[in-house]
Short mmCIF file of C-alpha atoms and ligand atoms in Angstrom, two decimals:
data_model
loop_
_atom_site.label_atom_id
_atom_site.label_comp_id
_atom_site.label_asym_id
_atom_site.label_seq_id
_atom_site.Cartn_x
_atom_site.Cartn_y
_atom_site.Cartn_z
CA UNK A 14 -24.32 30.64 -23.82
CA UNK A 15 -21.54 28.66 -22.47
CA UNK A 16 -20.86 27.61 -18.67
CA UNK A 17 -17.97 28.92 -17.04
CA UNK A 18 -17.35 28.40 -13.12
CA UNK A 19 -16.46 31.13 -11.31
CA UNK A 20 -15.85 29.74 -8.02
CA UNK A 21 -12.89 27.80 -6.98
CA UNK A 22 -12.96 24.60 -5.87
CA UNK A 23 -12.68 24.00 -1.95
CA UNK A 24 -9.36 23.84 -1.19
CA UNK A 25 -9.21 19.82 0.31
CA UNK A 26 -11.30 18.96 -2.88
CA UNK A 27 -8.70 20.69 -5.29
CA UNK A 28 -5.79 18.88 -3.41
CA UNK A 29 -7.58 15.78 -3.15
CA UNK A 30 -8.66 16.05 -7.44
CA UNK A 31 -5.06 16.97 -8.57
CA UNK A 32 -3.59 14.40 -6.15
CA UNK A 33 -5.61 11.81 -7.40
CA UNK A 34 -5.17 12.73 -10.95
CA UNK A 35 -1.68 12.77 -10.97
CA UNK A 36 -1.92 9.33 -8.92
CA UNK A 37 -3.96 7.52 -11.66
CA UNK A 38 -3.24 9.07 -14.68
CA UNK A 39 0.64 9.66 -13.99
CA UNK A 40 1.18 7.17 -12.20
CA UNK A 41 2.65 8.51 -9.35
CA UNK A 42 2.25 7.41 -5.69
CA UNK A 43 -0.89 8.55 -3.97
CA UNK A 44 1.59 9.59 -0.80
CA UNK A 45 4.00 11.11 -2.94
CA UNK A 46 1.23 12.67 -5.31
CA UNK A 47 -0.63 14.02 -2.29
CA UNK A 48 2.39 15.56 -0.78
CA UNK A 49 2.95 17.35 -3.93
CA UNK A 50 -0.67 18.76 -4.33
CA UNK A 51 -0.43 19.65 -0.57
CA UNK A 52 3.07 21.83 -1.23
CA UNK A 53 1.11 24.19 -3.45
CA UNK A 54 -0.03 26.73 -1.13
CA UNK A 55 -1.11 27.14 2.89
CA UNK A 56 -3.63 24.59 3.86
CA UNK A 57 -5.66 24.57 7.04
CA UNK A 58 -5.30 21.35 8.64
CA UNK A 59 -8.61 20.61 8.76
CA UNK A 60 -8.41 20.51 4.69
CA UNK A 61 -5.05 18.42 5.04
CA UNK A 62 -7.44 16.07 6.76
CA UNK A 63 -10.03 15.92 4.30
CA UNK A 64 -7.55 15.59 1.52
CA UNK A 65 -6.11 12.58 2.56
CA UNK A 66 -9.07 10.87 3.65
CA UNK A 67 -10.63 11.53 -0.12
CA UNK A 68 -7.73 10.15 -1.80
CA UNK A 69 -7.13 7.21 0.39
CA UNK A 70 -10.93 6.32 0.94
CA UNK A 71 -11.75 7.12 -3.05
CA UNK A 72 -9.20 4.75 -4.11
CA UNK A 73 -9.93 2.05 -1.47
CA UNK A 74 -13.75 1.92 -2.56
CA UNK A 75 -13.22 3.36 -6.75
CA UNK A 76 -14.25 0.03 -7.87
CA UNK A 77 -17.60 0.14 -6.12
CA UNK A 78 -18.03 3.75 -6.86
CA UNK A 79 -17.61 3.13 -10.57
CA UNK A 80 -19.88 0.67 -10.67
CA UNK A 81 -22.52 2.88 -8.73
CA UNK A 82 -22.13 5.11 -11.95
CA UNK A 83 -22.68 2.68 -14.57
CA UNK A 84 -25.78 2.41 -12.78
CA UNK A 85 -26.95 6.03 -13.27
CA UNK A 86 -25.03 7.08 -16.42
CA UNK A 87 -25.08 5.64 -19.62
CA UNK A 88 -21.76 5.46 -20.72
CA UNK A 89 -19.24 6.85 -18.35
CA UNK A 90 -16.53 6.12 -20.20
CA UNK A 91 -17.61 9.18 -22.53
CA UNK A 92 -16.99 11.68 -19.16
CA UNK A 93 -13.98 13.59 -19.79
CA UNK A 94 -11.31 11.82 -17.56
CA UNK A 95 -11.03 15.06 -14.97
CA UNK A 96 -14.84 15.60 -14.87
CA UNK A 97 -15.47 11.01 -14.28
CA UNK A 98 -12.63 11.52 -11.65
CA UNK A 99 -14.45 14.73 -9.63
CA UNK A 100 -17.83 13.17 -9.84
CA UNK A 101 -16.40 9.84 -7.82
CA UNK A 102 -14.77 11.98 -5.44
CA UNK A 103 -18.18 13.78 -4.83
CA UNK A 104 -20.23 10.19 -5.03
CA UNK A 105 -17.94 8.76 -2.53
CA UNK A 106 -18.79 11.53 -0.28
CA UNK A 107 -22.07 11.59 0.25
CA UNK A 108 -22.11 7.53 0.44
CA UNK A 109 -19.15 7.51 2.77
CA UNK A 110 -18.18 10.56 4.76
CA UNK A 111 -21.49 11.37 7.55
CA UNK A 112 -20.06 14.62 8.13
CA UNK A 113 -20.08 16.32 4.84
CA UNK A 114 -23.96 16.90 4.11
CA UNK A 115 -24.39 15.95 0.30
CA UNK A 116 -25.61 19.08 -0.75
CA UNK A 117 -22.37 20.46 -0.18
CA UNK A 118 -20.53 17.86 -2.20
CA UNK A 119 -23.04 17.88 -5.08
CA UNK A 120 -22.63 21.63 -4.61
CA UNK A 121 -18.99 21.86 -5.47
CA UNK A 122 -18.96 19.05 -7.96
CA UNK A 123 -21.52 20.67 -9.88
CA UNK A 124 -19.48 23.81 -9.76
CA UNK A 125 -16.66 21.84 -11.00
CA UNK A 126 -18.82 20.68 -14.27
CA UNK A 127 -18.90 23.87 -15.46
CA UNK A 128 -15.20 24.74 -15.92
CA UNK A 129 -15.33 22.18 -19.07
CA UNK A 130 -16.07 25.06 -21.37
CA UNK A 131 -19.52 24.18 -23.32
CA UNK A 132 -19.90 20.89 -21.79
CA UNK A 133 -23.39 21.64 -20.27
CA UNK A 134 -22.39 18.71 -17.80
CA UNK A 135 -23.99 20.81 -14.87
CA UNK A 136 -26.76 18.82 -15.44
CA UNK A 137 -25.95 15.55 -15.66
CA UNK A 138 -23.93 15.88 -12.46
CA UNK A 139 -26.66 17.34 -10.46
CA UNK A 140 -29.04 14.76 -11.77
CA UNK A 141 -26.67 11.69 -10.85
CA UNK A 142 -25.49 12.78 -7.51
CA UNK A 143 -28.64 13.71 -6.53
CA UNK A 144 -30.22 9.91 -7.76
CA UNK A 145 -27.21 8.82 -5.41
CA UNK A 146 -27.61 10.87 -2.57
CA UNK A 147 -31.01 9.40 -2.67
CA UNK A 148 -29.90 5.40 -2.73
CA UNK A 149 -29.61 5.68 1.38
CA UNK A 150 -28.94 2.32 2.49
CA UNK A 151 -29.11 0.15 -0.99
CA UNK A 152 -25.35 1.21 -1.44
CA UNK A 153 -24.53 -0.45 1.34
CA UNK A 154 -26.69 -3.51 0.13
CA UNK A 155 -24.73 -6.52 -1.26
CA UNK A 156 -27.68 -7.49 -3.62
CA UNK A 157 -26.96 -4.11 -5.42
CA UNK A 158 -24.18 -5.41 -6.65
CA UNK A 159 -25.21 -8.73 -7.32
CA UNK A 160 -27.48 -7.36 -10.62
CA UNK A 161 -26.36 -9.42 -13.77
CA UNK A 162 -23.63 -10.65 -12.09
CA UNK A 163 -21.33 -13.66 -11.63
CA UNK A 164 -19.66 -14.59 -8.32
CA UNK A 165 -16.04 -12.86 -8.97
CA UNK A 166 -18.00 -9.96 -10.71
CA UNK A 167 -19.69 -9.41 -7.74
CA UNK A 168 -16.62 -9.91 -5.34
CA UNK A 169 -14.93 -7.41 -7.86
CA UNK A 170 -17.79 -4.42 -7.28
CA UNK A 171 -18.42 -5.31 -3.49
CA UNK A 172 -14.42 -5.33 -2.66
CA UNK A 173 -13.42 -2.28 -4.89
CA UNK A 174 -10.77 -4.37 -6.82
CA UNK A 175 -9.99 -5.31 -10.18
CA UNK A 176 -11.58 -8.83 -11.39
CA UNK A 177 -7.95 -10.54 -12.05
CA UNK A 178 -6.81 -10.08 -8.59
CA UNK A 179 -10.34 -11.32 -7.25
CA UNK A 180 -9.72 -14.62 -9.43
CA UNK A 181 -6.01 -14.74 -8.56
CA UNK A 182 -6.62 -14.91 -4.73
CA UNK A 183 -9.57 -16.81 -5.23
CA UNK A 184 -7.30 -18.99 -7.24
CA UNK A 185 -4.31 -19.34 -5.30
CA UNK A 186 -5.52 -18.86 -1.08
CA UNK A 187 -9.00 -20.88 -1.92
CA UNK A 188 -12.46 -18.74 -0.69
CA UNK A 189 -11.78 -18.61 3.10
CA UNK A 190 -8.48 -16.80 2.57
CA UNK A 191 -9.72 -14.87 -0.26
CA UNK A 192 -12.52 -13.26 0.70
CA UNK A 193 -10.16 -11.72 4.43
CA UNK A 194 -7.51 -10.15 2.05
CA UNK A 195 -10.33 -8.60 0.02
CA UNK A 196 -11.69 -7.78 3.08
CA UNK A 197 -8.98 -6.23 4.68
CA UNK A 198 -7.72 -3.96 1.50
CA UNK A 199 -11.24 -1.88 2.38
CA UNK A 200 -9.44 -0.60 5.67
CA UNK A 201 -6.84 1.08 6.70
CA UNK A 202 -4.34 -0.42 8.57
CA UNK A 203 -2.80 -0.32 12.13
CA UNK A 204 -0.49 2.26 12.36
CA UNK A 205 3.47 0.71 13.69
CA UNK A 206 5.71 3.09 15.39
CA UNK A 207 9.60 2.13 16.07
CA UNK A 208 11.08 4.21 18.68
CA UNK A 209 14.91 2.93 17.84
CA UNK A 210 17.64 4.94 18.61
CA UNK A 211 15.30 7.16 20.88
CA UNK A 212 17.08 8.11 24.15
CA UNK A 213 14.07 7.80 26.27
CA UNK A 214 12.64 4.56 24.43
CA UNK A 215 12.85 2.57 27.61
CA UNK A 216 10.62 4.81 29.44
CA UNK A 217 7.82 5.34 26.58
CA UNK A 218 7.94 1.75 26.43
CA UNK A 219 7.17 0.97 30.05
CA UNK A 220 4.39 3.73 30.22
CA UNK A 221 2.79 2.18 26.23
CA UNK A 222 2.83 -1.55 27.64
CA UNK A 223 -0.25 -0.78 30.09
CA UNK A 224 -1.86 1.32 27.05
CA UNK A 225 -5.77 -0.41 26.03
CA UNK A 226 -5.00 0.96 22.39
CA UNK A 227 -1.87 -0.81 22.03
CA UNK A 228 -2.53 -3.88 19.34
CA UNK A 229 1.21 -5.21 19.94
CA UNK A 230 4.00 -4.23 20.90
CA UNK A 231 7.99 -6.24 20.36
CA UNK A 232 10.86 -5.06 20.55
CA UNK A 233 10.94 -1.33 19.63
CA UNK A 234 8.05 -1.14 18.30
CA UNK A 235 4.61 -1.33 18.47
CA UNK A 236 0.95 -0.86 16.58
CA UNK A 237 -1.94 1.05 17.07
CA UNK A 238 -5.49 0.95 15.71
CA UNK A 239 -6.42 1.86 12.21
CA UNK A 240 -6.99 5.28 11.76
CA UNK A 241 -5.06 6.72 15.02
CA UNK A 242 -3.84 10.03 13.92
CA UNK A 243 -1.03 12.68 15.90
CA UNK A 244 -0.67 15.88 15.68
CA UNK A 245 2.50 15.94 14.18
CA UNK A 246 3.82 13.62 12.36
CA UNK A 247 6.61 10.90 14.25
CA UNK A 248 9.91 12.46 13.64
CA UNK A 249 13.37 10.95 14.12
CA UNK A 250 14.13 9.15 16.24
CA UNK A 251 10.82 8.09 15.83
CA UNK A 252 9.85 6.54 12.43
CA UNK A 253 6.71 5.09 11.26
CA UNK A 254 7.22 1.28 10.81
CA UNK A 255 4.79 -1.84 9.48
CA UNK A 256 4.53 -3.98 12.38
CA UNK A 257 3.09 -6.62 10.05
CA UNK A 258 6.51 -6.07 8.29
CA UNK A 259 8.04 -6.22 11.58
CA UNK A 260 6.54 -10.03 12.53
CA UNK A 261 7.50 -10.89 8.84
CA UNK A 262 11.48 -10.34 9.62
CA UNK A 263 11.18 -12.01 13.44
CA UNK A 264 9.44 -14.91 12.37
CA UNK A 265 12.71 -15.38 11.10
CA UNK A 266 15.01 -15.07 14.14
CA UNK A 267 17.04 -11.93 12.92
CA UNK A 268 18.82 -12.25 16.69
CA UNK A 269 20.14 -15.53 15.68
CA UNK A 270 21.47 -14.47 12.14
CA UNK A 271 25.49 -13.83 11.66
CA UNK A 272 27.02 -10.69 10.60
CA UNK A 273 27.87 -8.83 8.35
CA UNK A 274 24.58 -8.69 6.85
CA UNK A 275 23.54 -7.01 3.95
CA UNK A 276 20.63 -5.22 3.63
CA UNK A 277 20.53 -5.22 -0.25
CA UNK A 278 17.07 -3.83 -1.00
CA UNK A 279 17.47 -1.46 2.04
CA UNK A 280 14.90 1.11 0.93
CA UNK A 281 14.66 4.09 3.62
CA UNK A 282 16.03 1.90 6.20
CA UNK A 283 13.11 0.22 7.88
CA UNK A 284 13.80 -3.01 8.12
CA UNK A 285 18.01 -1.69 8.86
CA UNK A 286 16.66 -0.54 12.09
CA UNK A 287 15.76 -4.36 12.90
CA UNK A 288 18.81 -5.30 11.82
CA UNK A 289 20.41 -3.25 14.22
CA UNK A 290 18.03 -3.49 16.83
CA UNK A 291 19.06 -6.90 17.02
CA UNK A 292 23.09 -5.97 17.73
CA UNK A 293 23.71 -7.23 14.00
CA UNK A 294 26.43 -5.46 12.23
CA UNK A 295 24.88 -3.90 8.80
CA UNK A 296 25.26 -2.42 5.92
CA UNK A 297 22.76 -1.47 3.44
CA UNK A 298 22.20 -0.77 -0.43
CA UNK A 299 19.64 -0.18 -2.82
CA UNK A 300 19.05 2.08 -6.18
CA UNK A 301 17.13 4.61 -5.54
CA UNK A 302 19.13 7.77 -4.07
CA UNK A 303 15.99 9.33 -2.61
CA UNK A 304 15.35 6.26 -0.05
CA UNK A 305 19.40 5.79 0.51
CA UNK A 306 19.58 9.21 1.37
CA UNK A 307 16.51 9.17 3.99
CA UNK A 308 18.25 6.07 5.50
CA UNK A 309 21.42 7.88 5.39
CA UNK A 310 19.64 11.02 7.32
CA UNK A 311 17.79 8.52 9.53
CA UNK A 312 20.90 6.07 10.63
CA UNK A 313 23.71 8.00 10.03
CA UNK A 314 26.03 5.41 11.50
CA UNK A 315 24.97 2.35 8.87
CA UNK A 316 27.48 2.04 5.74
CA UNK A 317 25.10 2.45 2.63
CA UNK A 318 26.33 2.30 -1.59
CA UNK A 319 23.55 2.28 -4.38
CA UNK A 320 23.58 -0.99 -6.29
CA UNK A 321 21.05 -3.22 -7.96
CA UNK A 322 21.09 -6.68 -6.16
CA UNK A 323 20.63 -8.32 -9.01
CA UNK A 324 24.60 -7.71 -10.15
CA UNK A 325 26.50 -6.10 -7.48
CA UNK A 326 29.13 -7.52 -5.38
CA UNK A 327 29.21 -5.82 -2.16
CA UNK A 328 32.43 -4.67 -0.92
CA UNK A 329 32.42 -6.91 1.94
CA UNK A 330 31.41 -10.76 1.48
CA UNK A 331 28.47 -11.04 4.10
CA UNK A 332 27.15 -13.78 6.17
CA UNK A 333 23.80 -13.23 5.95
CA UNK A 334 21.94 -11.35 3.33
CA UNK A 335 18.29 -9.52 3.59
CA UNK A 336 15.83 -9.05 0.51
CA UNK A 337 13.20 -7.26 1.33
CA UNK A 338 12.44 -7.59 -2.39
CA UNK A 339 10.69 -5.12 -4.40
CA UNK A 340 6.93 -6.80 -5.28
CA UNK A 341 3.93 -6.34 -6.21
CA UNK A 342 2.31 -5.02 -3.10
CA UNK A 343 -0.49 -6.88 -3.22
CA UNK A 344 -0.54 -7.22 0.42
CA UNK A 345 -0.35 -4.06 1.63
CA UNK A 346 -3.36 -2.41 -0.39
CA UNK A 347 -5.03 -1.44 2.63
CA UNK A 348 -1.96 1.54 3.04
CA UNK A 349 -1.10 1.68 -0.87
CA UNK A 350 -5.00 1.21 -1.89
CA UNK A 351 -3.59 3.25 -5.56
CA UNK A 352 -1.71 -0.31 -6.20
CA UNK A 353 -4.27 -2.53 -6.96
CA UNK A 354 -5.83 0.25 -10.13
CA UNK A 355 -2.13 0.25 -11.46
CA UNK A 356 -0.81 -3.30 -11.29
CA UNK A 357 -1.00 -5.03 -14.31
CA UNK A 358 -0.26 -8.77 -14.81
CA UNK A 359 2.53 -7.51 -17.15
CA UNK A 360 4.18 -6.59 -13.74
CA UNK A 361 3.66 -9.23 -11.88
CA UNK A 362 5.72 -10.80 -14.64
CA UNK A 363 8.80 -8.35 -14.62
CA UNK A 364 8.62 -8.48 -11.23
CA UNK A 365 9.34 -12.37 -10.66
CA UNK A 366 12.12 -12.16 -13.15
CA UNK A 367 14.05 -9.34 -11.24
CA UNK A 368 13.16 -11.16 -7.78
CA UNK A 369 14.72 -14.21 -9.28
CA UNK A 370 17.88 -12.22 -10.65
CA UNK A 371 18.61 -10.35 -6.81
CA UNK A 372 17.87 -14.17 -5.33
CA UNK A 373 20.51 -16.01 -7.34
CA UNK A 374 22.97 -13.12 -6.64
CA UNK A 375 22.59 -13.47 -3.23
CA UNK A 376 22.92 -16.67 -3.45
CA UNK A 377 26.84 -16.00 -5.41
CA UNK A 378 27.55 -13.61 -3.11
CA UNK A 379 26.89 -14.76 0.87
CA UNK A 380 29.47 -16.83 2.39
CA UNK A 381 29.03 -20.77 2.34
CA UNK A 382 27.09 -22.11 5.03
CA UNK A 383 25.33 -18.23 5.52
CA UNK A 384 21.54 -17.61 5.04
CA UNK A 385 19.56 -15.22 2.91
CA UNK A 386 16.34 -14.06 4.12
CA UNK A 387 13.57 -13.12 2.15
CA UNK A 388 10.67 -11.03 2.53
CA UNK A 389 7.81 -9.55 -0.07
CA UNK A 390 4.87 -7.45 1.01
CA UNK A 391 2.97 -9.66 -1.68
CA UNK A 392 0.18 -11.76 -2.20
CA UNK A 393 0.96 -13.70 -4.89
CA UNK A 394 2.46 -17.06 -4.92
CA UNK A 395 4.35 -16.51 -7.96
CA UNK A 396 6.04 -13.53 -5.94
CA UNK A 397 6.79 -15.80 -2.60
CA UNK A 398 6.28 -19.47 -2.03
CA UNK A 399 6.54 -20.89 -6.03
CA UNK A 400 10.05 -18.43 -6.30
CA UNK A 401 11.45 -20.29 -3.47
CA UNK A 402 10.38 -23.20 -4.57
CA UNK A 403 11.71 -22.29 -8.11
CA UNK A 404 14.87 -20.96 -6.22
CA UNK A 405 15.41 -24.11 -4.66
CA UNK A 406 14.87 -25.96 -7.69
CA UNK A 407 17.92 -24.75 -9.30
CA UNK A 408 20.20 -24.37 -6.65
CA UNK A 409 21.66 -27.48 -4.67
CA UNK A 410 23.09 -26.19 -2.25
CA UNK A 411 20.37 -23.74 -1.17
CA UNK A 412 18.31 -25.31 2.09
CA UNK A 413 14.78 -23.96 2.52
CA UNK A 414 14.99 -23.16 6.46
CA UNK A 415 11.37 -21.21 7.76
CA UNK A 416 8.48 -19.80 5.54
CA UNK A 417 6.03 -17.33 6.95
CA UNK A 418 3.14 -15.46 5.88
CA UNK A 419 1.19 -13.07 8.21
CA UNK A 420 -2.04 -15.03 9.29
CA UNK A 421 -5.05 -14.03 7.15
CA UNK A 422 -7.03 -13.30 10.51
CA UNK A 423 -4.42 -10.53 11.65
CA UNK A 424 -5.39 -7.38 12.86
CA UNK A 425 -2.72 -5.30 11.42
CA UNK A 426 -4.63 -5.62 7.74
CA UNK A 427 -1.37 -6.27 6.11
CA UNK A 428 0.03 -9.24 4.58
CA UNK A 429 3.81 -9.90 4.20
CA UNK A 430 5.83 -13.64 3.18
CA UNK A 431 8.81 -14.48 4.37
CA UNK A 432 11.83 -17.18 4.51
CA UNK A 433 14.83 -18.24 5.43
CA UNK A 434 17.63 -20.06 3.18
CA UNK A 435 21.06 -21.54 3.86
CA UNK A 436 23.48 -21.38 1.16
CA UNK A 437 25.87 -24.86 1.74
C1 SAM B 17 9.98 -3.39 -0.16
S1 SAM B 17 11.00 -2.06 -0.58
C2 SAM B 17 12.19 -2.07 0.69
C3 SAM B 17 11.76 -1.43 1.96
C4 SAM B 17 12.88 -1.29 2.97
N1 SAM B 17 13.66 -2.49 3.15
C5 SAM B 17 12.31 -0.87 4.31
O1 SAM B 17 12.10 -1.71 5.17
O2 SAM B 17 12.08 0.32 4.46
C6 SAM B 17 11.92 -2.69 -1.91
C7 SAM B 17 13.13 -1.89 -2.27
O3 SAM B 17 13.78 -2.54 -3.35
C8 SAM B 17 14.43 -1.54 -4.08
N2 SAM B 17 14.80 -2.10 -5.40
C9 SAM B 17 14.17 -2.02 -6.57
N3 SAM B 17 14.88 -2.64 -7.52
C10 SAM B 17 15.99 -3.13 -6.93
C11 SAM B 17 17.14 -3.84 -7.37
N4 SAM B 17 17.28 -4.18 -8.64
N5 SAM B 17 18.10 -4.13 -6.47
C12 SAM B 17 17.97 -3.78 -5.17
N6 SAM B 17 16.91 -3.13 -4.69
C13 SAM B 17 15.94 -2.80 -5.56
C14 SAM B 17 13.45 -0.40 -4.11
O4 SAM B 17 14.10 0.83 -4.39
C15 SAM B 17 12.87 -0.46 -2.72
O5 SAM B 17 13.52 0.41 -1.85
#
């Protein structure tokens, strides 16, 4: 007799499954994946909740999960894509989340087995969740993951990331360096607010400033622990910002820069608001219509055109010129954790090639004697320090003036580079 469920999934487990599917297998962003899943009916809060942390903490910790399976299955590889994906989501339950009890999560997952007609994979899911329920502390236990394994294969279970990222920070930052950026992609990270354009900024910012939470605050913004959560989201004139993105751009003196600048990889705006925040006279480009027009919405004053920096000439010559260059994103994992199971070393690739195109653009179109600033939410030399360098190598008159990179000890858990150029 075949298995058939009957009973739907929980509704935070069906958003969380189908956002996470579509994530992985269609490549789409978890946030943007998530959002999607979440549009598909009423959900109780509490289940938003639960969604997100599933999809966020599963794809943080997938790596070790995985490898907790190859412990108890044979060959996982031979689970049907959906039915590997749902029993992850239900193993990184009961390891992770205390307040789900795992009977409940075995409960559902086992459910969820069933709906692959004739698959009899009821049992095999009890039987493995339940052997992992039962591990207790030894998940938690380095030498677990130690078993037949070399140093980077180790690194890669422990730190949930793929093994050529492990050996390319090992690599390039040396093991001190290495082992805080894996260490930091397991967390989330602070959450930045920028209060720009807000009419009572002044006040919130007088009344935040005595605040114990606060990590930092500068200018108009500020950061606050991992995992601090409101009960609606920050609307505008509020806007969620990176402060680690934030340090990145005034490590470079933006109030010293010359206008007109152009923002030419302007994205939604966030690093516009700086701009302005700074009295600089902006405008701002980039190709995607989706992130102009959410710039447009949120500073409706700033003059915006789509273009790909890598040909356009802007339709006034500026003075100074921002890249806030599309990357890799290997240093922000710990908010895009989906990242580091999609990059491939392919990208990396394409990626330095386009970077180099917008860079030697810039460098045709800023006025002599102006500077072009660069920043990259990357770890990966390739993507920061060895393009300057490669920049520089090419281009006389170019004058390397500042390089930054976010200190591997910070507490915001993100990692941006930065520089500054003059073009003579
Ligand atoms: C790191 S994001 C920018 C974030 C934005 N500056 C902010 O602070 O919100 C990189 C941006 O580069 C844009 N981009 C991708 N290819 C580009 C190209 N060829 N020319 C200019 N911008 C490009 C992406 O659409 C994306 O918005």
């Amino acid at each position: 007799m075949k298995a058939h469920s009957t009973k739907p999934l929980p509704p935070a487990r069906r958003v969380a499954l189908e956002a996470l599917y579509r994530c992985l297998f269609s490549k789409q962003d978890i946030q943007a994946a998530l959002d999607v899943a979440l549009s598909s009916g009423k959900i109780d809060p509490r289940d938003v909740g639960l969604a997100t942390e599933l999809c966020y903490g599963y794809l943080r910790l997938k790596g070790r999960i995985e490898y907790i399976l190859t412990r108890f299955l044979q060959d996982p590889g031979k689970l049907p894509p959906k039915m590997r994906l749902a029993m992850g989501v239900a193993a990184y339950e009961i390891i992770f989340l205390d307040k789900v009890p795992a009977y409940a999560s075995v409960d559902w997952a086992v459910e969820f087995s069933k709906s692959k007609p004739g698959s009899r994979l009821s049992g095999l899911f009890n039987a493995v969740l339940r052997r992992i329920a039962d591990m207790g502390d030894e998940a938690f236990d380095k030498d677990f993951y130690r078993k037949d394994a070399s140093l980077p294969e180790f690194l890669s279970r422990w730190y949930a990331c793929p093994q050529w990222l492990v050996d390319m920070w090992w690599r390039a930052y040396g093991e001190e360096r290495a082992l805080a950026y894996l260490e930091a992609q397991l967390s989330p990270p602070a959450v930045g607010i920028n209060l720009y354009g807000h009419p009572e900024a002044e006040e919130i910012f007088t009344e935040l400033a005595g605040a114990p939470e606060i990590i930092d605050i500068e200018g108009m913004s500020f950061a606050l622990p991992a995992g601090t959560s409101f009960e609606d989201e920050p609307e505008p004139p509020l806007a969620r910002q990176s402060f680690a993105a934030r340090e990145a751009i005034e490590a470079l003196n933006p109030s010293l820069w010359e206008s007109p600048v152009w923002d030419a990889c302007a994205g939604r705006g966030g690093k516009t608001r700086i701009l302005l925040e700074n009295g600089l006279k902006v405008f701002a480009s980039d190709p995607h219509k989706g992130r102009l027009s959410a710039l447009r919405r949120e500073l409706p004053g700033v003059e915006t055109f789509e273009a790909n920096a890598a040909t356009a000439i802007p339709p006034h010559q500026p003075s100074t010129i921002l890249l806030d260059l599309p990357c890799s994103g290997l240093g922000v994992l710990s908010r895009r954790p989906d990242t580091k199971w999609k990059r491939t070393t392919k990208d990396l690739d394409d990626l330095m090639k386009l970077q180099s195109e917008i860079l030697d653009n810039a460098a045709h179109r800023v006025k002599r004697g102006g500077k072009i600033a660069i920043i990259t939410c990357t770890l990966n030399p390739d993507e920061n320090d060895h393009l300057i360098k490669a920049f520089l190598g090419h281009h006389e008159r170019a004058e390397l003036n500042k390089e930054w990179t976010t200190p591997p000890d910070s507490p915001l858990g993100e990692f941006f580079y930065s520089a500054l150029l003059t073009i003579n």
